[in-house]
Amino acid sequence: MRPIVALICCVSLSFSLNSCAEPTCPTANPWTPQAWGLIQSLALDALPAVSDASNRYLSNPQAVQLGSELFFDQRLSANGQVSCASCHQPEKFFSDGLTTAQAIETGTRNTPSLLGVAWNQWFFWDGRKDSLWSQALSPLEDPKEHNLARTAVVKLVLTDPQYQQKYQALFGASPSTAEMAAWPTDARPSGSIAQIQAWKALSAQQRTSIDTQFANLGKMIAAYVASLKPPLSRFDQYVAALKAGKSDSKLTPLELEGLRLFIDPKQQCLNCHSGPLFTNQSFHSIGTGEMGRDTGRAAILDQIRFDRFNCLGEFSDASPADCTKLQYMQRNRHQLIGAYKTPSLRNVGQTAPYFHHGKQATLADVLDHYINSSEIKAGRADLTAIVLTEAEKQALIAFLNTLNIE
Ligand code: HEC
Ligand code: HEC
């Protein structure tokens, strides 16, 4: 057994009709003070303002506008048909409903929803990126996704008169037409041999200029993605009503029973799915890793450290003191085999299928995994097998669905 982080223990969570004992408790509140404290910590209004010291444009309205245009622009792909929105579709909660993503080629991982993603500490299922802007650069060059070379991306945006004007309003000057004409269209630091050779043939100064503009495009796309906050769910409305001392419950008895189970230490959910986004921002093995195929966080520890576009890199707006999560990140490879980022559970009922591999079709299948997984039972995970009756399973699912967007 591995140590379980932030184990919540010894709190009494009984859900009864006895009114709460604290003088500050609102009337008609059926929860014990401890339970009520936990419930409030899950409400969306507990979310702080979004921040990222490495991107000074994160909350800039002009960057949000330009970023949204880039997010939906299919020209930013090898076949002219792929944009970020091909997989992160607004009408599907910025996900795609597929088992694994599909664009130029079929990928190996499930597409996460982007609502609330900016409050994460790490990005991707294995957290191989430490900021949203650095994350945005990956799909553009990924051969299975947009598959466009770095020089092509930068040239395309900065030779478009409309983009150029908006870009210059934000960043001051951009490279001149003559300067960009000297760049090959198909050069990137990783890719085919010809692409890498073309990249290496550029001078260090040219490469830095291209990387600077590339990073800036990432920062604008990130500003748009950071504006995607999940709206209030029925669960949040329930908490708000109780806080105001109102007794008209927004949740059914079955949903309330699910909430009680969710915060009960016996089910362990809150050990990992905590806070307003229902994630502790940490990496855990829950027995879903696939040896030899996908080992999760363990596989990418060096990649984050040596990433040119990380918080400590030359394109970051942060000072080293702002990059503590990178400096102090957990590096014990052995402990991180098969570990993935705890995903947000906001509107989870609307973003099937589930897990990094998309192999669980329904929330009931996810709970069955927690109950039956042989990896969990063998002690090779960060939790113990969960015991639930059929009725309890239904209640938990009902509760998870109260996090949906209406
Ligand atoms: C081919 C489909 C596809 C395209 C195109 C695509 N994504 Fe994604 N996106 C994914 C998948 C799949 C993942 C998870 C991959 C992983 O964890 O390895 C992901 C992960 C993310 C994440 C991290 C989410 C989290 O919870 O950590 C963000 C943010 C994101 N994408 C934004 C973007 C942006 C911005 C673009 C365009 C520049 C984009 N994506 C293009 C499929 C896609
Ligand atoms: C030890 C930490 C941990 C505990 C305890 C835990 N989870 Fe998870 N949960 C995770 C991780 C990590 C994933 C992602 C695993 C993957 O994708 O391979 C996940 C995935 C999920 C998903 C799928 C989300 C998606 O978008 O794919 C749901 C639903 C879920 N958990 C609900 C629960 C519930 C309900 C409980 C309590 C019965 C619980 N979890 C207990 C860490 C945990």
Tab-separated table of C-alpha atoms and ligand atoms in Angstrom:
chain	number	residue	atom	x	y	z
A	1	MET	CA	0.000	0.000	0.000
A	2	ARG	CA	1.190	3.471	-0.790
A	3	PRO	CA	0.612	6.298	1.680
A	4	ILE	CA	-2.637	8.087	1.016
A	5	VAL	CA	-2.185	11.819	0.838
A	6	ALA	CA	-4.393	14.127	2.867
A	7	LEU	CA	-6.341	11.358	4.494
A	8	ILE	CA	-9.416	12.812	6.042
A	9	CYS	CA	-10.083	10.998	9.228
A	10	CYS	CA	-11.936	11.101	12.423
A	11	VAL	CA	-14.648	13.521	11.414
A	12	SER	CA	-18.195	12.815	12.241
A	13	LEU	CA	-20.354	13.299	9.208
A	14	SER	CA	-23.696	12.085	10.285
A	15	PHE	CA	-26.528	13.507	8.288
A	16	SER	CA	-29.434	13.947	10.630
A	17	LEU	CA	-32.287	16.241	11.284
A	18	ASN	CA	-30.686	17.495	14.505
A	19	SER	CA	-29.922	21.111	13.883
A	20	CYS	CA	-26.290	22.088	13.943
A	21	ALA	CA	-24.874	23.101	17.303
A	22	GLU	CA	-22.697	26.044	16.314
A	23	PRO	CA	-24.239	29.467	16.898
A	24	THR	CA	-23.126	30.514	13.385
A	25	CYS	CA	-24.956	27.641	11.705
A	26	PRO	CA	-27.902	28.663	9.558
A	27	THR	CA	-31.289	27.372	10.532
A	28	ALA	CA	-32.719	24.347	8.715
A	29	ASN	CA	-29.228	22.992	8.057
A	30	PRO	CA	-29.349	19.211	8.441
A	31	TRP	CA	-25.554	18.698	8.419
A	32	THR	CA	-23.137	18.490	11.325
A	33	PRO	CA	-20.684	21.426	11.441
A	34	GLN	CA	-17.869	19.232	10.107
A	35	ALA	CA	-19.944	17.973	7.188
A	36	TRP	CA	-21.222	21.473	6.427
A	37	GLY	CA	-17.621	22.764	6.358
A	38	LEU	CA	-16.661	20.083	3.834
A	39	ILE	CA	-19.716	20.753	1.706
A	40	GLN	CA	-18.990	24.489	1.567
A	41	SER	CA	-15.404	23.771	0.512
A	42	LEU	CA	-16.806	22.063	-2.610
A	43	ALA	CA	-18.989	24.971	-3.746
A	44	LEU	CA	-17.939	26.956	-6.779
A	45	ASP	CA	-17.886	30.267	-4.900
A	46	ALA	CA	-14.889	28.912	-2.953
A	47	LEU	CA	-12.845	29.141	-6.180
A	48	PRO	CA	-10.195	31.897	-6.019
A	49	ALA	CA	-9.500	34.296	-8.918
A	50	VAL	CA	-7.560	32.590	-11.692
A	51	SER	CA	-3.822	33.363	-11.734
A	52	ASP	CA	-0.620	32.334	-13.511
A	53	ALA	CA	2.521	34.362	-12.852
A	54	SER	CA	4.137	32.912	-15.984
A	55	ASN	CA	1.503	34.533	-18.267
A	56	ARG	CA	1.012	38.259	-17.782
A	57	TYR	CA	-1.713	38.287	-20.447
A	58	LEU	CA	-3.914	35.699	-18.709
A	59	SER	CA	-6.697	38.132	-17.789
A	60	ASN	CA	-6.179	40.644	-20.589
A	61	PRO	CA	-9.496	41.046	-22.524
A	62	GLN	CA	-7.710	41.654	-25.861
A	63	ALA	CA	-5.702	38.457	-25.352
A	64	VAL	CA	-8.928	36.568	-24.542
A	65	GLN	CA	-10.452	37.837	-27.804
A	66	LEU	CA	-7.464	36.983	-29.992
A	67	GLY	CA	-7.022	33.679	-28.148
A	68	SER	CA	-10.617	32.690	-28.896
A	69	GLU	CA	-10.084	33.392	-32.600
A	70	LEU	CA	-6.977	31.185	-32.603
A	71	PHE	CA	-8.820	28.459	-30.669
A	72	PHE	CA	-11.407	28.141	-33.448
A	73	ASP	CA	-9.066	28.674	-36.442
A	74	GLN	CA	-8.775	25.520	-38.561
A	75	ARG	CA	-6.016	27.025	-40.671
A	76	LEU	CA	-3.690	26.209	-37.785
A	77	SER	CA	-3.371	22.586	-38.907
A	78	ALA	CA	-1.630	20.513	-41.566
A	79	ASN	CA	-4.882	19.659	-43.372
A	80	GLY	CA	-6.694	22.947	-42.717
A	81	GLN	CA	-9.461	21.098	-40.868
A	82	VAL	CA	-8.359	20.906	-37.236
A	83	SER	CA	-8.758	23.561	-34.555
A	84	CYS	CA	-8.657	23.247	-30.785
A	85	ALA	CA	-12.461	23.240	-30.989
A	86	SER	CA	-12.432	20.081	-33.164
A	87	CYS	CA	-11.825	18.139	-29.957
A	88	HIS	CA	-12.814	20.692	-27.330
A	89	GLN	CA	-16.290	21.368	-28.707
A	90	PRO	CA	-18.226	24.109	-26.877
A	91	GLU	CA	-21.540	22.258	-27.304
A	92	LYS	CA	-19.988	19.168	-25.705
A	93	PHE	CA	-18.599	21.035	-22.690
A	94	PHE	CA	-15.282	21.506	-24.515
A	95	SER	CA	-14.799	17.766	-24.875
A	96	ASP	CA	-15.674	15.428	-27.780
A	97	GLY	CA	-17.575	12.421	-26.416
A	98	LEU	CA	-15.061	10.024	-27.987
A	99	THR	CA	-13.088	7.270	-26.257
A	100	THR	CA	-9.800	8.749	-27.458
A	101	ALA	CA	-9.210	11.936	-29.426
A	102	GLN	CA	-9.311	12.015	-33.202
A	103	ALA	CA	-7.872	14.554	-35.634
A	104	ILE	CA	-5.040	13.976	-38.111
A	105	GLU	CA	-4.676	10.569	-36.442
A	106	THR	CA	-6.372	8.774	-33.549
A	107	GLY	CA	-4.773	9.558	-30.186
A	108	THR	CA	-4.353	7.369	-27.131
A	109	ARG	CA	-6.097	9.493	-24.525
A	110	ASN	CA	-9.561	10.792	-23.736
A	111	THR	CA	-10.230	14.505	-24.329
A	112	PRO	CA	-10.865	16.325	-21.037
A	113	SER	CA	-13.457	19.086	-20.692
A	114	LEU	CA	-11.862	22.532	-20.432
A	115	LEU	CA	-14.392	24.122	-18.057
A	116	GLY	CA	-12.426	25.263	-15.009
A	117	VAL	CA	-9.148	23.868	-16.368
A	118	ALA	CA	-7.260	27.125	-15.671
A	119	TRP	CA	-7.445	26.456	-11.931
A	120	ASN	CA	-5.353	23.330	-12.357
A	121	GLN	CA	-1.716	23.223	-11.304
A	122	TRP	CA	-0.646	20.777	-14.009
A	123	PHE	CA	-2.034	20.053	-17.460
A	124	PHE	CA	-2.755	16.821	-19.361
A	125	TRP	CA	-3.660	13.553	-17.638
A	126	ASP	CA	-0.007	13.057	-16.667
A	127	GLY	CA	0.543	16.766	-15.917
A	128	ARG	CA	3.443	17.074	-18.357
A	129	LYS	CA	2.871	20.834	-18.686
A	130	ASP	CA	3.055	23.342	-15.843
A	131	SER	CA	1.035	26.153	-17.435
A	132	LEU	CA	-1.930	26.579	-19.702
A	133	TRP	CA	0.068	28.590	-22.279
A	134	SER	CA	2.804	26.004	-22.493
A	135	GLN	CA	0.134	23.311	-22.800
A	136	ALA	CA	-1.505	25.133	-25.746
A	137	LEU	CA	1.705	24.838	-27.791
A	138	SER	CA	1.709	21.019	-27.722
A	139	PRO	CA	-1.375	20.162	-29.812
A	140	LEU	CA	-0.333	22.634	-32.527
A	141	GLU	CA	2.804	20.615	-33.282
A	142	ASP	CA	1.508	17.174	-32.241
A	143	PRO	CA	1.578	14.935	-35.370
A	144	LYS	CA	-1.760	13.359	-34.340
A	145	GLU	CA	-3.508	16.660	-33.611
A	146	HIS	CA	-2.854	19.904	-35.574
A	147	ASN	CA	0.523	18.708	-36.911
A	148	LEU	CA	1.730	22.153	-37.966
A	149	ALA	CA	5.408	23.101	-37.682
A	150	ARG	CA	6.346	25.924	-35.355
A	151	THR	CA	7.525	28.247	-38.115
A	152	ALA	CA	4.299	27.636	-40.067
A	153	VAL	CA	2.127	28.464	-37.037
A	154	VAL	CA	3.935	31.724	-36.306
A	155	LYS	CA	4.072	32.786	-39.959
A	156	LEU	CA	0.412	32.019	-40.548
A	157	VAL	CA	-0.747	34.147	-37.627
A	158	LEU	CA	1.680	37.024	-38.060
A	159	THR	CA	1.164	37.425	-41.807
A	160	ASP	CA	-2.631	37.547	-41.400
A	161	PRO	CA	-3.382	41.303	-41.439
A	162	GLN	CA	-6.165	41.090	-38.821
A	163	TYR	CA	-4.213	38.920	-36.425
A	164	GLN	CA	-1.071	40.990	-36.957
A	165	GLN	CA	-2.805	44.197	-35.981
A	166	LYS	CA	-4.243	42.704	-32.800
A	167	TYR	CA	-0.967	40.980	-31.968
A	168	GLN	CA	0.982	44.209	-32.272
A	169	ALA	CA	-1.553	46.026	-30.087
A	170	LEU	CA	-0.729	43.514	-27.344
A	171	PHE	CA	2.952	42.770	-27.772
A	172	GLY	CA	4.291	45.876	-29.533
A	173	ALA	CA	6.336	45.048	-32.614
A	174	SER	CA	6.214	41.688	-34.392
A	175	PRO	CA	8.910	40.275	-36.718
A	176	SER	CA	9.071	42.067	-40.069
A	177	THR	CA	7.876	40.461	-43.308
A	178	ALA	CA	11.505	40.233	-44.476
A	179	GLU	CA	12.551	38.516	-41.250
A	180	MET	CA	9.750	35.954	-41.517
A	181	ALA	CA	10.416	35.338	-45.215
A	182	ALA	CA	13.839	33.990	-44.229
A	183	TRP	CA	12.258	31.263	-42.063
A	184	PRO	CA	11.507	27.931	-43.737
A	185	THR	CA	7.790	27.043	-43.408
A	186	ASP	CA	8.398	23.557	-42.094
A	187	ALA	CA	10.945	23.813	-39.282
A	188	ARG	CA	10.516	22.455	-35.743
A	189	PRO	CA	12.826	21.147	-33.007
A	190	SER	CA	11.220	17.703	-33.041
A	191	GLY	CA	9.588	15.993	-36.004
A	192	SER	CA	10.928	14.503	-39.219
A	193	ILE	CA	14.665	14.624	-39.963
A	194	ALA	CA	14.099	17.307	-42.617
A	195	GLN	CA	12.081	19.428	-40.160
A	196	ILE	CA	14.725	19.126	-37.453
A	197	GLN	CA	17.501	19.945	-39.917
A	198	ALA	CA	15.602	23.014	-41.071
A	199	TRP	CA	15.226	24.076	-37.430
A	200	LYS	CA	18.907	23.572	-36.706
A	201	ALA	CA	19.864	25.553	-39.806
A	202	LEU	CA	18.258	28.654	-38.276
A	203	SER	CA	20.474	30.946	-36.210
A	204	ALA	CA	20.056	30.946	-32.423
A	205	GLN	CA	18.620	34.439	-32.721
A	206	GLN	CA	16.033	33.325	-35.290
A	207	ARG	CA	15.038	30.358	-33.161
A	208	THR	CA	14.581	32.578	-30.120
A	209	SER	CA	12.475	35.012	-32.121
A	210	ILE	CA	10.249	32.192	-33.412
A	211	ASP	CA	9.931	30.669	-29.934
A	212	THR	CA	9.072	34.065	-28.444
A	213	GLN	CA	6.158	34.573	-30.857
A	214	PHE	CA	5.105	30.922	-30.475
A	215	ALA	CA	4.990	31.338	-26.676
A	216	ASN	CA	2.988	34.567	-27.079
A	217	LEU	CA	0.385	32.727	-29.185
A	218	GLY	CA	0.164	30.131	-26.400
A	219	LYS	CA	-0.366	32.900	-23.853
A	220	MET	CA	-3.295	34.301	-25.846
A	221	ILE	CA	-4.928	30.919	-26.358
A	222	ALA	CA	-4.470	30.327	-22.612
A	223	ALA	CA	-6.208	33.646	-21.850
A	224	TYR	CA	-9.260	32.386	-23.738
A	225	VAL	CA	-9.170	28.914	-22.154
A	226	ALA	CA	-8.831	30.520	-18.707
A	227	SER	CA	-12.091	32.384	-19.325
A	228	LEU	CA	-13.991	29.058	-19.441
A	229	LYS	CA	-15.332	28.837	-15.898
A	230	PRO	CA	-17.938	26.208	-15.065
A	231	PRO	CA	-21.354	27.776	-14.386
A	232	LEU	CA	-23.164	27.201	-11.068
A	233	SER	CA	-24.622	23.718	-10.806
A	234	ARG	CA	-27.632	22.559	-8.822
A	235	PHE	CA	-25.224	21.473	-6.082
A	236	ASP	CA	-23.886	25.053	-5.811
A	237	GLN	CA	-27.434	26.388	-5.693
A	238	TYR	CA	-28.182	23.983	-2.859
A	239	VAL	CA	-25.176	25.211	-0.859
A	240	ALA	CA	-26.072	28.859	-1.550
A	241	ALA	CA	-29.671	28.292	-0.414
A	242	LEU	CA	-28.567	26.596	2.806
A	243	LYS	CA	-26.063	29.359	3.493
A	244	ALA	CA	-28.864	31.875	3.185
A	245	GLY	CA	-30.865	29.838	5.716
A	246	LYS	CA	-33.440	28.741	3.157
A	247	SER	CA	-34.965	25.318	3.598
A	248	ASP	CA	-36.321	24.728	0.075
A	249	SER	CA	-33.884	22.032	-0.968
A	250	LYS	CA	-32.527	22.051	-4.508
A	251	LEU	CA	-31.538	18.399	-4.100
A	252	THR	CA	-33.660	15.250	-3.867
A	253	PRO	CA	-33.309	12.820	-0.930
A	254	LEU	CA	-31.388	10.408	-3.223
A	255	GLU	CA	-28.936	13.157	-4.273
A	256	LEU	CA	-28.463	14.203	-0.637
A	257	GLU	CA	-27.719	10.595	0.306
A	258	GLY	CA	-25.130	10.572	-2.529
A	259	LEU	CA	-23.554	13.759	-1.176
A	260	ARG	CA	-23.390	12.200	2.289
A	261	LEU	CA	-21.633	9.152	0.834
A	262	PHE	CA	-19.285	11.321	-1.226
A	263	ILE	CA	-17.996	13.204	1.841
A	264	ASP	CA	-17.939	10.112	4.079
A	265	PRO	CA	-14.251	9.163	4.731
A	266	LYS	CA	-15.223	5.503	4.218
A	267	GLN	CA	-15.679	6.066	0.465
A	268	GLN	CA	-12.372	8.011	0.232
A	269	CYS	CA	-13.631	10.202	-2.632
A	270	LEU	CA	-12.711	13.435	-0.828
A	271	ASN	CA	-9.114	12.294	-0.306
A	272	CYS	CA	-8.587	13.093	-3.977
A	273	HIS	CA	-11.697	14.829	-5.335
A	274	SER	CA	-11.621	17.856	-2.993
A	275	GLY	CA	-12.194	21.621	-3.368
A	276	PRO	CA	-14.544	23.498	-5.702
A	277	LEU	CA	-13.324	21.569	-8.752
A	278	PHE	CA	-13.339	18.234	-6.925
A	279	THR	CA	-9.625	17.680	-7.457
A	280	ASN	CA	-6.641	17.865	-5.099
A	281	GLN	CA	-4.442	18.748	-8.133
A	282	SER	CA	-2.308	15.736	-7.382
A	283	PHE	CA	-1.335	12.488	-9.112
A	284	HIS	CA	-2.629	9.126	-7.985
A	285	SER	CA	-2.704	5.569	-9.077
A	286	ILE	CA	-6.212	4.151	-8.977
A	287	GLY	CA	-5.289	1.025	-10.919
A	288	THR	CA	-5.869	2.404	-14.421
A	289	GLY	CA	-2.244	2.480	-15.644
A	290	GLU	CA	-1.256	0.165	-18.464
A	291	MET	CA	2.209	-1.286	-18.022
A	292	GLY	CA	4.419	-0.818	-21.048
A	293	ARG	CA	1.778	1.283	-22.798
A	294	ASP	CA	0.855	4.207	-20.593
A	295	THR	CA	2.543	4.575	-17.215
A	296	GLY	CA	1.201	8.071	-16.510
A	297	ARG	CA	3.110	10.632	-14.464
A	298	ALA	CA	6.204	8.421	-14.029
A	299	ALA	CA	7.002	8.651	-17.747
A	300	ILE	CA	7.208	12.449	-18.061
A	301	LEU	CA	9.139	13.690	-15.010
A	302	ASP	CA	12.233	14.702	-17.015
A	303	GLN	CA	10.172	16.165	-19.843
A	304	ILE	CA	8.677	18.811	-17.525
A	305	ARG	CA	12.046	19.787	-16.080
A	306	PHE	CA	13.727	20.256	-19.448
A	307	ASP	CA	10.765	21.907	-21.159
A	308	ARG	CA	11.919	25.168	-22.793
A	309	PHE	CA	8.439	26.576	-22.197
A	310	ASN	CA	8.163	25.833	-18.471
A	311	CYS	CA	7.758	28.335	-15.621
A	312	LEU	CA	11.536	28.680	-15.176
A	313	GLY	CA	12.238	29.010	-18.904
A	314	GLU	CA	13.198	32.164	-20.787
A	315	PHE	CA	9.692	32.691	-22.245
A	316	SER	CA	7.957	32.660	-18.870
A	317	ASP	CA	6.837	35.944	-17.274
A	318	ALA	CA	7.372	34.507	-13.769
A	319	SER	CA	10.269	35.029	-11.413
A	320	PRO	CA	11.865	31.801	-10.115
A	321	ALA	CA	10.165	32.366	-6.747
A	322	ASP	CA	6.811	31.916	-8.540
A	323	CYS	CA	7.817	28.475	-9.839
A	324	THR	CA	7.926	26.525	-6.601
A	325	LYS	CA	5.566	23.798	-7.815
A	326	LEU	CA	8.084	22.968	-10.542
A	327	GLN	CA	11.063	23.114	-8.188
A	328	TYR	CA	9.469	20.994	-5.499
A	329	MET	CA	7.391	18.610	-7.570
A	330	GLN	CA	7.311	14.979	-6.502
A	331	ARG	CA	10.033	13.163	-8.444
A	332	ASN	CA	9.830	9.647	-7.072
A	333	ARG	CA	9.299	7.794	-10.326
A	334	HIS	CA	8.469	4.532	-8.622
A	335	GLN	CA	5.585	6.083	-6.658
A	336	LEU	CA	4.178	7.690	-9.792
A	337	ILE	CA	3.889	4.638	-12.024
A	338	GLY	CA	0.315	4.492	-13.274
A	339	ALA	CA	-0.511	7.802	-11.575
A	340	TYR	CA	-2.744	10.345	-13.299
A	341	LYS	CA	-4.004	13.769	-12.324
A	342	THR	CA	-7.177	13.617	-10.282
A	343	PRO	CA	-9.705	15.012	-12.771
A	344	SER	CA	-12.300	17.644	-11.931
A	345	LEU	CA	-15.762	16.161	-11.372
A	346	ARG	CA	-17.601	19.314	-12.439
A	347	ASN	CA	-20.224	18.367	-15.066
A	348	VAL	CA	-18.722	14.875	-15.096
A	349	GLY	CA	-22.130	13.342	-15.899
A	350	GLN	CA	-21.972	15.117	-19.264
A	351	THR	CA	-18.448	14.159	-20.341
A	352	ALA	CA	-18.501	10.382	-20.796
A	353	PRO	CA	-16.552	8.233	-21.487
A	354	TYR	CA	-14.163	8.216	-18.541
A	355	PHE	CA	-10.566	7.861	-17.359
A	356	HIS	CA	-7.432	8.843	-19.273
A	357	HIS	CA	-8.044	5.994	-21.712
A	358	GLY	CA	-11.776	6.610	-22.082
A	359	LYS	CA	-12.482	2.933	-21.496
A	360	GLN	CA	-15.288	3.339	-18.936
A	361	ALA	CA	-18.534	4.246	-20.655
A	362	THR	CA	-20.680	5.374	-17.709
A	363	LEU	CA	-20.403	6.662	-14.150
A	364	ALA	CA	-21.682	3.254	-12.981
A	365	ASP	CA	-18.715	1.657	-14.791
A	366	VAL	CA	-16.349	4.063	-13.015
A	367	LEU	CA	-17.779	3.092	-9.610
A	368	ASP	CA	-17.560	-0.591	-10.545
A	369	HIS	CA	-13.853	-0.013	-11.229
A	370	TYR	CA	-13.397	1.432	-7.708
A	371	ILE	CA	-15.267	-1.572	-6.276
A	372	ASN	CA	-13.743	-4.390	-8.351
A	373	SER	CA	-10.277	-3.354	-9.622
A	374	SER	CA	-7.773	-6.151	-9.041
A	375	GLU	CA	-4.966	-3.537	-8.955
A	376	ILE	CA	-6.678	-1.729	-6.080
A	377	LYS	CA	-7.393	-5.002	-4.271
A	378	ALA	CA	-3.748	-6.066	-4.702
A	379	GLY	CA	-2.638	-2.880	-2.903
A	380	ARG	CA	-1.036	-1.348	-5.980
A	381	ALA	CA	-3.058	1.869	-5.813
A	382	ASP	CA	-3.460	4.954	-3.626
A	383	LEU	CA	-6.754	3.793	-2.171
A	384	THR	CA	-8.434	0.678	-0.837
A	385	ALA	CA	-11.313	-1.026	-2.634
A	386	ILE	CA	-14.550	0.842	-2.158
A	387	VAL	CA	-17.550	-1.027	-0.807
A	388	LEU	CA	-20.946	0.153	-2.025
A	389	THR	CA	-24.375	-1.434	-2.193
A	390	GLU	CA	-26.339	-1.081	-5.431
A	391	ALA	CA	-28.548	1.570	-3.780
A	392	GLU	CA	-25.484	3.510	-2.582
A	393	LYS	CA	-24.037	3.389	-6.088
A	394	GLN	CA	-27.226	4.896	-7.490
A	395	ALA	CA	-27.153	7.629	-4.830
A	396	LEU	CA	-23.519	8.543	-5.605
A	397	ILE	CA	-24.299	8.720	-9.324
A	398	ALA	CA	-27.334	10.906	-8.596
A	399	PHE	CA	-25.108	13.230	-6.576
A	400	LEU	CA	-22.425	13.398	-9.288
A	401	ASN	CA	-25.148	14.423	-11.729
A	402	THR	CA	-26.033	17.438	-9.553
A	403	LEU	CA	-22.685	18.863	-10.741
A	404	ASN	CA	-23.997	18.970	-14.318
A	405	ILE	CA	-24.556	22.175	-16.234
A	406	GLU	CA	-28.261	22.812	-16.721
B	1	HEC	C1	-7.145	15.810	-31.522
B	1	HEC	C2	-7.939	16.373	-30.479
B	1	HEC	C3	-7.402	17.560	-29.738
B	1	HEC	C4	-7.046	18.794	-30.248
B	1	HEC	C5	-7.038	19.229	-31.698
B	1	HEC	C6	-6.688	19.599	-29.123
B	1	HEC	N1	-6.827	18.883	-27.957
B	1	HEC	FE1	-6.558	19.568	-26.091
B	1	HEC	N2	-6.628	17.691	-25.391
B	1	HEC	C7	-6.919	16.575	-26.129
B	1	HEC	C8	-6.586	15.388	-25.370
B	1	HEC	C9	-6.764	13.960	-25.827
B	1	HEC	C10	-6.070	15.828	-24.147
B	1	HEC	C11	-5.465	14.952	-23.046
B	1	HEC	C12	-4.116	14.472	-23.578
B	1	HEC	C13	-3.186	13.907	-22.552
B	1	HEC	O1	-3.460	14.016	-21.364
B	1	HEC	O2	-2.146	13.354	-22.935
B	1	HEC	C14	-6.112	17.285	-24.185
B	1	HEC	C15	-5.742	18.106	-23.128
B	1	HEC	C16	-5.894	19.483	-23.140
B	1	HEC	C17	-5.744	20.347	-21.997
B	1	HEC	C18	-5.395	19.903	-20.582
B	1	HEC	C19	-6.644	19.544	-19.828
B	1	HEC	C20	-6.368	19.084	-18.429
B	1	HEC	O3	-7.337	18.843	-17.710
B	1	HEC	O4	-5.218	18.926	-18.049
B	1	HEC	C21	-5.964	21.628	-22.421
B	1	HEC	C22	-5.945	22.885	-21.580
B	1	HEC	C23	-6.202	21.558	-23.842
B	1	HEC	N3	-6.179	20.252	-24.241
B	1	HEC	C24	-6.365	22.657	-24.676
B	1	HEC	C25	-6.229	22.564	-26.059
B	1	HEC	C26	-5.947	23.682	-26.938
B	1	HEC	C27	-5.775	25.117	-26.481
B	1	HEC	C28	-5.881	23.197	-28.213
B	1	HEC	C29	-5.545	23.918	-29.482
B	1	HEC	C30	-4.270	24.603	-29.518
B	1	HEC	C31	-6.154	21.765	-28.109
B	1	HEC	N4	-6.331	21.426	-26.803
B	1	HEC	C32	-6.243	20.915	-29.207
B	1	HEC	C33	-7.429	16.591	-27.408
B	1	HEC	C34	-7.235	17.624	-28.300
B	2	HEC	C1	-6.650	8.016	-4.572
B	2	HEC	C2	-7.305	9.089	-5.218
B	2	HEC	C3	-8.758	8.914	-5.671
B	2	HEC	C4	-9.839	8.476	-4.914
B	2	HEC	C5	-9.849	8.012	-3.486
B	2	HEC	C6	-10.990	8.563	-5.791
B	2	HEC	N1	-10.604	9.023	-7.019
B	2	HEC	FE1	-11.808	9.265	-8.619
B	2	HEC	N2	-10.180	9.573	-9.807
B	2	HEC	C7	-8.867	9.656	-9.372
B	2	HEC	C8	-7.984	9.670	-10.510
B	2	HEC	C9	-6.458	9.763	-10.459
B	2	HEC	C10	-8.784	9.567	-11.650
B	2	HEC	C11	-8.312	9.508	-13.103
B	2	HEC	C12	-7.766	8.115	-13.416
B	2	HEC	C13	-7.494	7.878	-14.881
B	2	HEC	O1	-7.942	8.654	-15.711
B	2	HEC	O2	-6.829	6.895	-15.221
B	2	HEC	C14	-10.169	9.520	-11.168
B	2	HEC	C15	-11.299	9.466	-11.989
B	2	HEC	C16	-12.608	9.543	-11.532
B	2	HEC	C17	-13.771	9.700	-12.369
B	2	HEC	C18	-13.747	9.812	-13.887
B	2	HEC	C19	-13.580	11.245	-14.308
B	2	HEC	C20	-13.266	11.460	-15.763
B	2	HEC	O3	-13.462	12.574	-16.231
B	2	HEC	O4	-12.782	10.534	-16.441
B	2	HEC	C21	-14.861	9.737	-11.540
B	2	HEC	C22	-16.315	9.904	-11.965
B	2	HEC	C23	-14.388	9.583	-10.191
B	2	HEC	N3	-13.017	9.474	-10.222
B	2	HEC	C24	-15.190	9.556	-9.066
B	2	HEC	C25	-14.728	9.150	-7.809
B	2	HEC	C26	-15.608	8.814	-6.704
B	2	HEC	C27	-17.118	8.896	-6.715
B	2	HEC	C28	-14.783	8.410	-5.666
B	2	HEC	C29	-15.169	7.843	-4.345
B	2	HEC	C30	-16.012	6.655	-4.416
B	2	HEC	C31	-13.409	8.516	-6.155
B	2	HEC	N4	-13.432	8.947	-7.452
B	2	HEC	C32	-12.294	8.229	-5.410
B	2	HEC	C33	-8.479	9.692	-8.045
B	2	HEC	C34	-9.249	9.244	-6.989
